């Protein structure tokens, strides 16, 4: 595999600075000041926080804006295979992942501006976002929060065109708090006085009330899912409704009933940010949206050649109990269409509630193969993860790799049964490994 210039620059920074997060805005503010505050010179921003659904909302928002012919920059994190995935720069006909030489140059300049001072690599890479977005023309920016909101490095945007809070649930408790209300308060930190706010479909009234109270206290124009806008399925179509009326739309291309609510939040956000959305635009966006690694059919490649004949292979990077619930619901929808035995191939990291992730699959999954997560130092040993799956009521066994799990399933499969449905997931790191090994990285 060819070594990319930007990867060399980022690996050099990783050797100099700590990994992970250090929640504060002091270091990123200092660095951006030295760079001329590029965050103040970028196109209008849709800023997205939340526990689950941030990436899907970003994908839908991008699709809606590009369906209008708008030029759109997008920042998401983490990446699956290559660092370049975090930066999609606007281009006619649709944004493109940043070119390697452009990213390498920006990383080098930002690293030099930091002058070796204490900082995290995520903060440097966030500064790179603002440098790139300020130096390339566009009509809008979509920026996903990395962790939390209030002290996330992206939260230096003074006046977002719209702040979006997607579903809030328990995750990153060590950083954000051990109650959903505390986590919601951290996410609400991206809300800015007088700037429009969209609140997506929340899992708890407690979280929703914290978000509403924050927006009202800061005198923000506010749109709340279930109160001001909603989406639902009717006769095989998606219906979006808000105070201006109804839109009858093609169902979202992203699988899962939860994507109706994610799409609705994006429509409300794009409208609140000042970009009109009509039925034709929304319909085009629903049919064209893409979001790698989230309820995605694994493309044909090296790994798909190892499965039982006729098997379906899905990948999803969801990694907490809330994500487990929506993934299980999405697989139930697939089961209603075509009945197949369900098998999980799962790897997770040790900061996640592993048993909570597995519980929604109880009574659905016939068996779980647990595998190591090699791309993270925090990977749960596969033997331990099998115990966590068993605690959730599932049949489980550890195996050494995804490839070995697929071959084991293939070699023991009874061809008299319907071909299996296989979900590989539990970690974005694992999904990244799978896409790389399969030879089908995001583009």
Short mmCIF file of C-alpha atoms in Angstrom, two decimals:
data_model
loop_
_atom_site.label_atom_id
_atom_site.label_comp_id
_atom_site.label_asym_id
_atom_site.label_seq_id
_atom_site.Cartn_x
_atom_site.Cartn_y
_atom_site.Cartn_z
CA UNK A 1 0.00 0.00 0.00
CA UNK A 2 1.33 3.45 -0.92
CA UNK A 3 2.28 5.62 2.06
CA UNK A 4 0.37 8.89 1.92
CA UNK A 5 2.18 12.13 2.65
CA UNK A 6 -0.53 13.34 5.03
CA UNK A 7 -0.33 10.09 7.00
CA UNK A 8 3.38 10.68 7.56
CA UNK A 9 2.72 14.18 8.88
CA UNK A 10 -0.08 13.02 11.19
CA UNK A 11 1.92 10.06 12.52
CA UNK A 12 4.73 12.49 13.33
CA UNK A 13 2.28 14.57 15.36
CA UNK A 14 0.95 11.46 17.10
CA UNK A 15 4.48 10.71 18.26
CA UNK A 16 4.82 14.22 19.70
CA UNK A 17 1.41 14.81 21.27
CA UNK A 18 -1.04 12.78 23.35
CA UNK A 19 -3.83 10.79 21.76
CA UNK A 20 -7.44 11.17 22.79
CA UNK A 21 -9.21 14.20 24.19
CA UNK A 22 -8.38 16.85 26.76
CA UNK A 23 -11.57 18.86 27.08
CA UNK A 24 -10.67 22.55 27.03
CA UNK A 25 -10.76 25.34 24.46
CA UNK A 26 -7.61 27.14 25.61
CA UNK A 27 -5.10 25.31 23.39
CA UNK A 28 -7.23 25.31 20.23
CA UNK A 29 -8.06 29.00 20.73
CA UNK A 30 -4.36 29.86 21.10
CA UNK A 31 -3.45 27.89 17.99
CA UNK A 32 -6.24 29.35 15.86
CA UNK A 33 -5.23 32.86 16.91
CA UNK A 34 -1.74 32.20 15.55
CA UNK A 35 -3.29 30.98 12.30
CA UNK A 36 -5.35 34.17 11.90
CA UNK A 37 -8.58 32.69 13.30
CA UNK A 38 -9.66 30.82 10.16
CA UNK A 39 -12.82 29.64 11.95
CA UNK A 40 -14.11 33.22 11.59
CA UNK A 41 -13.63 33.14 7.82
CA UNK A 42 -15.53 30.06 6.70
CA UNK A 43 -18.96 29.71 5.06
CA UNK A 44 -22.13 29.31 7.20
CA UNK A 45 -21.85 26.32 9.54
CA UNK A 46 -24.30 23.58 10.49
CA UNK A 47 -22.74 22.33 13.75
CA UNK A 48 -23.87 18.85 14.84
CA UNK A 49 -23.58 17.24 18.29
CA UNK A 50 -25.23 14.19 19.89
CA UNK A 51 -24.49 10.65 21.02
CA UNK A 52 -25.93 8.82 18.00
CA UNK A 53 -26.92 9.98 14.55
CA UNK A 54 -24.42 12.83 14.10
CA UNK A 55 -22.82 11.30 11.04
CA UNK A 56 -26.14 10.40 9.46
CA UNK A 57 -27.42 13.94 10.02
CA UNK A 58 -24.25 15.29 8.41
CA UNK A 59 -24.70 12.96 5.44
CA UNK A 60 -28.34 13.97 4.96
CA UNK A 61 -27.47 17.67 5.33
CA UNK A 62 -24.77 17.35 2.71
CA UNK A 63 -27.14 15.52 0.35
CA UNK A 64 -29.82 18.19 0.80
CA UNK A 65 -27.43 21.05 0.10
CA UNK A 66 -25.72 19.37 -2.84
CA UNK A 67 -29.12 18.51 -4.32
CA UNK A 68 -29.60 22.28 -4.55
CA UNK A 69 -26.28 22.62 -6.37
CA UNK A 70 -24.59 24.12 -3.30
CA UNK A 71 -20.87 23.72 -2.67
CA UNK A 72 -20.41 22.04 0.73
CA UNK A 73 -17.46 21.34 3.03
CA UNK A 74 -17.93 18.47 5.52
CA UNK A 75 -15.91 17.57 8.62
CA UNK A 76 -16.65 14.27 10.37
CA UNK A 77 -14.77 12.12 12.86
CA UNK A 78 -13.45 9.58 13.39
CA UNK A 79 -12.34 8.21 10.04
CA UNK A 80 -12.71 4.57 9.06
CA UNK A 81 -9.62 3.83 6.96
CA UNK A 82 -7.79 7.06 6.01
CA UNK A 83 -7.43 10.38 7.81
CA UNK A 84 -8.53 12.10 4.59
CA UNK A 85 -12.12 10.93 5.21
CA UNK A 86 -12.47 13.60 7.91
CA UNK A 87 -12.26 16.39 5.33
CA UNK A 88 -14.60 16.54 2.35
CA UNK A 89 -14.02 19.71 0.35
CA UNK A 90 -16.66 21.33 -1.82
CA UNK A 91 -16.57 20.64 -5.55
CA UNK A 92 -19.02 21.08 -8.43
CA UNK A 93 -21.15 17.97 -8.70
CA UNK A 94 -20.41 16.93 -5.12
CA UNK A 95 -17.64 17.22 -2.54
CA UNK A 96 -14.45 15.17 -2.70
CA UNK A 97 -12.16 13.88 0.03
CA UNK A 98 -9.24 16.27 0.44
CA UNK A 99 -6.25 15.61 -1.83
CA UNK A 100 -3.25 14.11 -0.05
CA UNK A 101 -0.85 16.96 -0.84
CA UNK A 102 -3.39 19.58 0.26
CA UNK A 103 -4.00 17.83 3.58
CA UNK A 104 -0.28 17.21 4.19
CA UNK A 105 0.48 20.90 3.60
CA UNK A 106 -2.28 22.05 5.96
CA UNK A 107 -1.21 19.61 8.69
CA UNK A 108 2.41 20.76 8.35
CA UNK A 109 1.48 24.45 8.59
CA UNK A 110 -0.77 23.95 11.60
CA UNK A 111 1.85 21.83 13.35
CA UNK A 112 4.47 24.52 12.80
CA UNK A 113 2.12 27.21 14.13
CA UNK A 114 1.69 25.23 17.35
CA UNK A 115 5.46 25.53 18.00
CA UNK A 116 5.65 22.29 19.92
CA UNK A 117 3.35 23.46 22.73
CA UNK A 118 1.07 21.09 24.63
CA UNK A 119 -1.93 20.10 22.55
CA UNK A 120 -3.81 16.99 21.42
CA UNK A 121 -3.68 15.71 17.87
CA UNK A 122 -7.48 16.02 17.64
CA UNK A 123 -7.13 19.75 18.35
CA UNK A 124 -4.49 20.11 15.64
CA UNK A 125 -6.67 18.21 13.18
CA UNK A 126 -9.65 20.40 14.08
CA UNK A 127 -7.55 23.48 13.37
CA UNK A 128 -6.71 21.86 10.02
CA UNK A 129 -10.47 21.73 9.35
CA UNK A 130 -10.82 25.47 9.75
CA UNK A 131 -7.69 26.19 7.67
CA UNK A 132 -8.92 24.03 4.80
CA UNK A 133 -12.49 25.35 4.95
CA UNK A 134 -11.30 28.97 5.00
CA UNK A 135 -9.00 28.50 2.01
CA UNK A 136 -11.45 26.77 -0.32
CA UNK A 137 -14.70 28.43 -1.43
CA UNK A 138 -18.05 26.91 -0.52
CA UNK A 139 -21.65 27.86 0.25
CA UNK A 140 -21.89 25.96 3.54
CA UNK A 141 -19.94 23.89 6.04
CA UNK A 142 -21.15 20.87 7.99
CA UNK A 143 -19.06 20.23 11.08
CA UNK A 144 -19.53 17.25 13.38
CA UNK A 145 -18.54 17.50 17.04
CA UNK A 146 -15.85 15.04 18.14
CA UNK A 147 -16.78 14.50 21.80
CA UNK A 148 -19.35 16.26 23.96
CA UNK A 149 -19.89 19.80 22.79
CA UNK A 150 -19.08 22.51 25.34
CA UNK A 151 -15.33 21.85 25.37
CA UNK A 152 -15.00 20.07 22.04
CA UNK A 153 -12.32 21.58 19.82
CA UNK A 154 -14.91 22.37 17.13
CA UNK A 155 -16.81 24.62 19.56
CA UNK A 156 -14.97 27.81 18.60
CA UNK A 157 -17.60 28.72 16.01
CA UNK A 158 -19.06 32.02 17.21
CA UNK A 159 -22.29 32.15 15.22
CA UNK A 160 -23.35 28.88 13.60
CA UNK A 161 -26.05 29.05 10.97
CA UNK A 162 -27.68 26.22 12.95
CA UNK A 163 -26.71 24.07 15.94
CA UNK A 164 -28.13 20.53 15.84
CA UNK A 165 -28.37 18.17 18.82
CA UNK A 166 -29.04 14.59 17.74
CA UNK A 167 -30.17 11.83 20.16
CA UNK A 168 -28.39 11.98 23.51
CA UNK A 169 -27.74 8.82 25.53
CA UNK A 170 -25.16 7.34 27.87
CA UNK A 171 -21.66 7.31 26.35
CA UNK A 172 -18.22 8.68 27.28
CA UNK A 173 -19.38 8.89 30.92
CA UNK A 174 -15.79 9.41 32.12
CA UNK A 175 -15.67 12.68 30.18
CA UNK A 176 -19.27 13.89 30.12
CA UNK A 177 -21.01 12.66 33.29
CA UNK A 178 -22.94 9.64 34.51
CA UNK A 179 -26.46 10.96 33.98
CA UNK A 180 -28.16 11.65 30.68
CA UNK A 181 -29.04 15.17 31.84
CA UNK A 182 -25.35 15.94 32.41
CA UNK A 183 -24.42 14.57 28.99
CA UNK A 184 -27.21 16.61 27.38
CA UNK A 185 -25.90 19.75 29.10
CA UNK A 186 -22.44 19.11 27.63
CA UNK A 187 -23.89 18.57 24.14
CA UNK A 188 -25.94 21.76 24.51
CA UNK A 189 -22.68 23.66 24.90
CA UNK A 190 -22.59 24.20 21.13
CA UNK A 191 -25.75 26.33 21.30
CA UNK A 192 -24.96 30.02 20.79
CA UNK A 193 -27.09 32.97 21.85
CA UNK A 194 -29.67 33.92 19.22
CA UNK A 195 -28.56 31.27 16.71
CA UNK A 196 -31.04 28.70 15.35
CA UNK A 197 -31.21 25.32 17.10
CA UNK A 198 -32.67 22.00 15.94
CA UNK A 199 -33.24 19.21 18.47
CA UNK A 200 -33.46 15.75 16.92
CA UNK A 201 -35.53 12.83 18.22
CA UNK A 202 -34.45 12.31 21.84
CA UNK A 203 -34.53 9.02 23.71
CA UNK A 204 -35.52 10.59 27.05
CA UNK A 205 -37.66 13.52 28.14
CA UNK A 206 -34.93 14.47 30.62
CA UNK A 207 -32.35 15.04 27.88
CA UNK A 208 -34.83 16.86 25.65
CA UNK A 209 -35.83 19.24 28.42
CA UNK A 210 -32.21 20.19 29.14
CA UNK A 211 -31.72 20.99 25.45
CA UNK A 212 -34.94 22.99 25.19
CA UNK A 213 -34.17 24.95 28.37
CA UNK A 214 -30.71 25.86 27.04
CA UNK A 215 -32.03 27.09 23.69
CA UNK A 216 -34.80 29.11 25.33
CA UNK A 217 -32.42 30.66 27.87
CA UNK A 218 -30.19 31.83 25.01
CA UNK A 219 -33.16 33.17 22.98
CA UNK A 220 -32.55 30.81 20.06
CA UNK A 221 -35.05 30.11 17.30
CA UNK A 222 -35.91 26.50 18.10
CA UNK A 223 -37.24 23.48 16.19
CA UNK A 224 -37.91 20.29 18.18
CA UNK A 225 -38.57 16.85 16.69
CA UNK A 226 -42.07 15.67 17.54
CA UNK A 227 -43.26 19.20 18.29
CA UNK A 228 -42.25 21.37 15.33
CA UNK A 229 -41.32 18.74 12.75
CA UNK A 230 -41.64 14.99 12.34
CA UNK A 231 -41.15 12.20 9.82
CA UNK A 232 -42.97 8.90 9.46
CA UNK A 233 -43.54 6.06 7.02
CA UNK A 234 -46.79 5.91 5.10
CA UNK A 235 -47.58 3.53 2.23
CA UNK A 236 -43.90 2.80 1.67
CA UNK A 237 -43.01 6.50 1.50
CA UNK A 238 -41.40 8.93 3.94
CA UNK A 239 -43.61 11.81 4.97
CA UNK A 240 -41.90 14.89 6.44
CA UNK A 241 -44.11 17.43 8.18
CA UNK A 242 -43.35 20.79 9.73
CA UNK A 243 -45.20 24.06 10.24
CA UNK A 244 -45.03 24.84 6.52
CA UNK A 245 -46.71 21.61 5.40
CA UNK A 246 -46.03 18.07 4.19
CA UNK A 247 -43.46 16.55 1.85
CA UNK A 248 -44.03 13.10 0.31
CA UNK A 249 -40.57 11.61 -0.19
CA UNK A 250 -38.65 8.57 -1.35
CA UNK A 251 -37.60 6.57 1.75
CA UNK A 252 -34.02 7.33 2.81
CA UNK A 253 -31.37 5.30 1.04
CA UNK A 254 -29.76 4.62 4.45
CA UNK A 255 -31.40 1.50 5.95
CA UNK A 256 -33.29 1.56 9.25
CA UNK A 257 -36.44 3.26 10.49
CA UNK A 258 -34.31 5.52 12.72
CA UNK A 259 -33.01 7.21 9.57
CA UNK A 260 -36.41 8.85 9.06
CA UNK A 261 -35.84 10.91 12.22
CA UNK A 262 -32.21 11.60 11.27
CA UNK A 263 -33.30 12.79 7.83
CA UNK A 264 -35.99 14.96 9.37
CA UNK A 265 -33.47 16.64 11.67
CA UNK A 266 -31.27 17.38 8.67
CA UNK A 267 -34.16 18.89 6.69
CA UNK A 268 -35.07 21.09 9.66
CA UNK A 269 -31.41 22.07 10.14
CA UNK A 270 -30.80 23.01 6.51
CA UNK A 271 -34.00 25.07 6.48
CA UNK A 272 -33.14 26.73 9.80
CA UNK A 273 -29.69 27.58 8.43
CA UNK A 274 -31.35 29.62 5.70
CA UNK A 275 -31.29 27.20 2.76
CA UNK A 276 -34.80 26.54 1.39
CA UNK A 277 -35.75 22.88 0.93
CA UNK A 278 -38.64 21.90 -1.31
CA UNK A 279 -40.08 18.47 -2.01
CA UNK A 280 -38.04 17.94 -5.18
CA UNK A 281 -34.76 18.74 -3.42
CA UNK A 282 -35.59 16.59 -0.39
CA UNK A 283 -36.66 13.66 -2.56
CA UNK A 284 -33.41 13.81 -4.54
CA UNK A 285 -31.40 13.91 -1.31
CA UNK A 286 -33.17 10.91 0.22
CA UNK A 287 -32.37 8.85 -2.88
CA UNK A 288 -28.70 9.90 -3.14
CA UNK A 289 -27.45 10.08 0.47
CA UNK A 290 -24.47 7.90 1.43
CA UNK A 291 -22.76 7.27 4.77
CA UNK A 292 -20.06 4.55 4.84
CA UNK A 293 -19.86 2.12 7.73
CA UNK A 294 -23.36 2.67 9.07
CA UNK A 295 -25.80 -0.13 8.18
CA UNK A 296 -23.88 -0.52 4.96
CA UNK A 297 -23.90 -3.65 2.82
CA UNK A 298 -20.25 -4.67 2.63
CA UNK A 299 -19.19 -4.22 -1.01
CA UNK A 300 -17.82 -7.17 -2.96
CA UNK A 301 -14.20 -7.72 -1.97
CA UNK A 302 -11.69 -10.01 -0.30
CA UNK A 303 -13.82 -10.68 2.78
CA UNK A 304 -17.13 -11.18 1.01
CA UNK A 305 -15.48 -14.00 -0.94
CA UNK A 306 -15.23 -15.94 2.35
CA UNK A 307 -18.92 -16.06 3.29
CA UNK A 308 -21.51 -18.82 2.73
CA UNK A 309 -23.04 -18.64 -0.73
CA UNK A 310 -25.84 -16.07 -0.91
CA UNK A 311 -25.12 -14.52 2.52
CA UNK A 312 -25.82 -10.86 3.30
CA UNK A 313 -22.99 -9.02 5.05
CA UNK A 314 -23.68 -5.72 6.81
CA UNK A 315 -21.29 -3.42 8.67
CA UNK A 316 -22.13 -0.81 11.29
CA UNK A 317 -19.84 1.14 13.59
CA UNK A 318 -22.47 1.80 16.30
CA UNK A 319 -20.95 0.98 19.68
CA UNK A 320 -23.26 1.86 22.59
CA UNK A 321 -26.63 0.58 23.86
CA UNK A 322 -28.59 3.24 21.95
CA UNK A 323 -26.84 2.28 18.73
CA UNK A 324 -27.43 -1.41 19.47
CA UNK A 325 -31.15 -0.72 19.72
CA UNK A 326 -31.46 1.07 16.38
CA UNK A 327 -29.24 -1.47 14.61
CA UNK A 328 -31.36 -4.33 15.96
CA UNK A 329 -34.49 -2.52 14.76
CA UNK A 330 -32.95 -2.03 11.32
CA UNK A 331 -32.11 -5.73 11.12
CA UNK A 332 -35.65 -6.58 12.20
CA UNK A 333 -36.88 -4.60 9.19
CA UNK A 334 -34.58 -6.64 6.96
CA UNK A 335 -35.92 -9.84 8.55
CA UNK A 336 -39.48 -8.74 7.76
CA UNK A 337 -38.49 -8.46 4.09
CA UNK A 338 -36.42 -11.67 3.83
CA UNK A 339 -36.05 -14.15 6.68
CA UNK A 340 -32.47 -15.24 7.35
CA UNK A 341 -30.57 -16.50 10.42
CA UNK A 342 -28.65 -13.61 12.01
CA UNK A 343 -25.02 -13.89 13.11
CA UNK A 344 -22.90 -11.16 14.70
CA UNK A 345 -19.16 -10.66 14.34
CA UNK A 346 -18.33 -8.12 17.02
CA UNK A 347 -15.33 -6.22 18.34
CA UNK A 348 -15.48 -3.37 20.85
CA UNK A 349 -13.28 -1.06 22.89
CA UNK A 350 -13.19 -0.94 26.66
CA UNK A 351 -14.78 2.48 27.12
CA UNK A 352 -18.14 1.18 25.87
CA UNK A 353 -20.98 -0.67 27.61
CA UNK A 354 -20.47 -3.97 25.84
CA UNK A 355 -23.27 -5.94 27.52
CA UNK A 356 -25.67 -3.04 26.94
CA UNK A 357 -24.77 -3.04 23.24
CA UNK A 358 -25.53 -6.75 22.91
CA UNK A 359 -28.84 -6.81 24.83
CA UNK A 360 -31.05 -5.61 21.95
CA UNK A 361 -29.93 -8.64 19.89
CA UNK A 362 -31.21 -11.14 22.47
CA UNK A 363 -33.72 -13.43 20.76
CA UNK A 364 -32.53 -12.23 17.32
CA UNK A 365 -28.94 -13.37 16.85
CA UNK A 366 -28.28 -17.08 16.61
CA UNK A 367 -24.60 -16.71 17.54
CA UNK A 368 -21.87 -14.11 18.13
CA UNK A 369 -18.24 -14.42 17.07
CA UNK A 370 -16.13 -11.96 19.08
CA UNK A 371 -12.90 -10.66 17.55
CA UNK A 372 -10.02 -8.38 18.60
CA UNK A 373 -9.99 -4.71 17.54
CA UNK A 374 -6.44 -4.25 16.30
CA UNK A 375 -6.63 -0.57 15.33
CA UNK A 376 -7.19 0.58 18.92
CA UNK A 377 -5.06 0.10 22.03
CA UNK A 378 -8.35 0.00 23.97
CA UNK A 379 -9.75 -3.08 22.26
CA UNK A 380 -11.51 -5.58 24.52
CA UNK A 381 -9.88 -9.05 24.38
CA UNK A 382 -12.12 -11.33 22.31
CA UNK A 383 -12.45 -13.84 25.18
CA UNK A 384 -13.72 -11.12 27.51
CA UNK A 385 -16.11 -9.74 24.89
CA UNK A 386 -17.61 -13.22 24.47
CA UNK A 387 -18.38 -13.20 28.20
CA UNK A 388 -20.11 -9.81 27.85
CA UNK A 389 -22.23 -11.14 24.99
CA UNK A 390 -23.14 -14.19 27.07
CA UNK A 391 -24.20 -11.89 29.92
CA UNK A 392 -26.65 -10.34 27.44
CA UNK A 393 -28.18 -13.77 26.84
CA UNK A 394 -26.43 -14.54 23.55
CA UNK A 395 -24.51 -17.59 22.40
CA UNK A 396 -20.93 -16.44 21.81
CA UNK A 397 -17.40 -17.62 21.16
CA UNK A 398 -14.09 -15.81 20.59
CA UNK A 399 -12.27 -16.16 17.27
CA UNK A 400 -9.01 -14.61 16.10
CA UNK A 401 -10.26 -12.41 13.24
CA UNK A 402 -13.20 -11.40 11.08
CA UNK A 403 -11.83 -13.50 8.21
CA UNK A 404 -11.63 -16.55 10.46
CA UNK A 405 -15.18 -15.97 11.71
CA UNK A 406 -16.49 -15.79 8.14
CA UNK A 407 -14.64 -18.92 7.12
CA UNK A 408 -15.81 -20.80 10.22
CA UNK A 409 -19.39 -19.86 9.43
CA UNK A 410 -18.94 -20.86 5.78
CA UNK A 411 -17.31 -24.19 6.58
CA UNK A 412 -20.01 -25.20 9.08
CA UNK A 413 -23.02 -23.88 7.19
CA UNK A 414 -25.91 -26.21 6.38
CA UNK A 415 -26.79 -25.44 2.76
CA UNK A 416 -30.36 -26.60 3.40
CA UNK A 417 -30.91 -23.45 5.48
CA UNK A 418 -31.48 -19.97 4.08
CA UNK A 419 -28.17 -18.13 3.62
CA UNK A 420 -27.29 -16.14 6.75
CA UNK A 421 -27.44 -12.42 7.45
CA UNK A 422 -24.16 -11.30 9.05
CA UNK A 423 -23.60 -8.05 10.96
CA UNK A 424 -19.98 -7.01 11.55
CA UNK A 425 -19.84 -4.20 14.09
CA UNK A 426 -19.49 -2.87 17.61
CA UNK A 427 -16.72 -0.39 16.80
CA UNK A 428 -15.85 2.08 14.08
CA UNK A 429 -12.27 0.83 14.42
CA UNK A 430 -13.44 -2.67 13.52
CA UNK A 431 -15.49 -1.39 10.58
CA UNK A 432 -12.42 0.49 9.34
CA UNK A 433 -10.34 -2.68 9.58
CA UNK A 434 -12.98 -4.60 7.63
CA UNK A 435 -13.25 -2.02 4.85
CA UNK A 436 -9.47 -1.92 4.52
CA UNK A 437 -9.08 -5.71 4.51
CA UNK A 438 -11.95 -6.03 2.05
CA UNK A 439 -10.22 -3.56 -0.26
CA UNK A 440 -13.19 -1.16 -0.28
CA UNK A 441 -12.27 2.00 1.70
CA UNK A 442 -14.62 5.03 1.60
CA UNK A 443 -14.12 7.41 -1.29
#
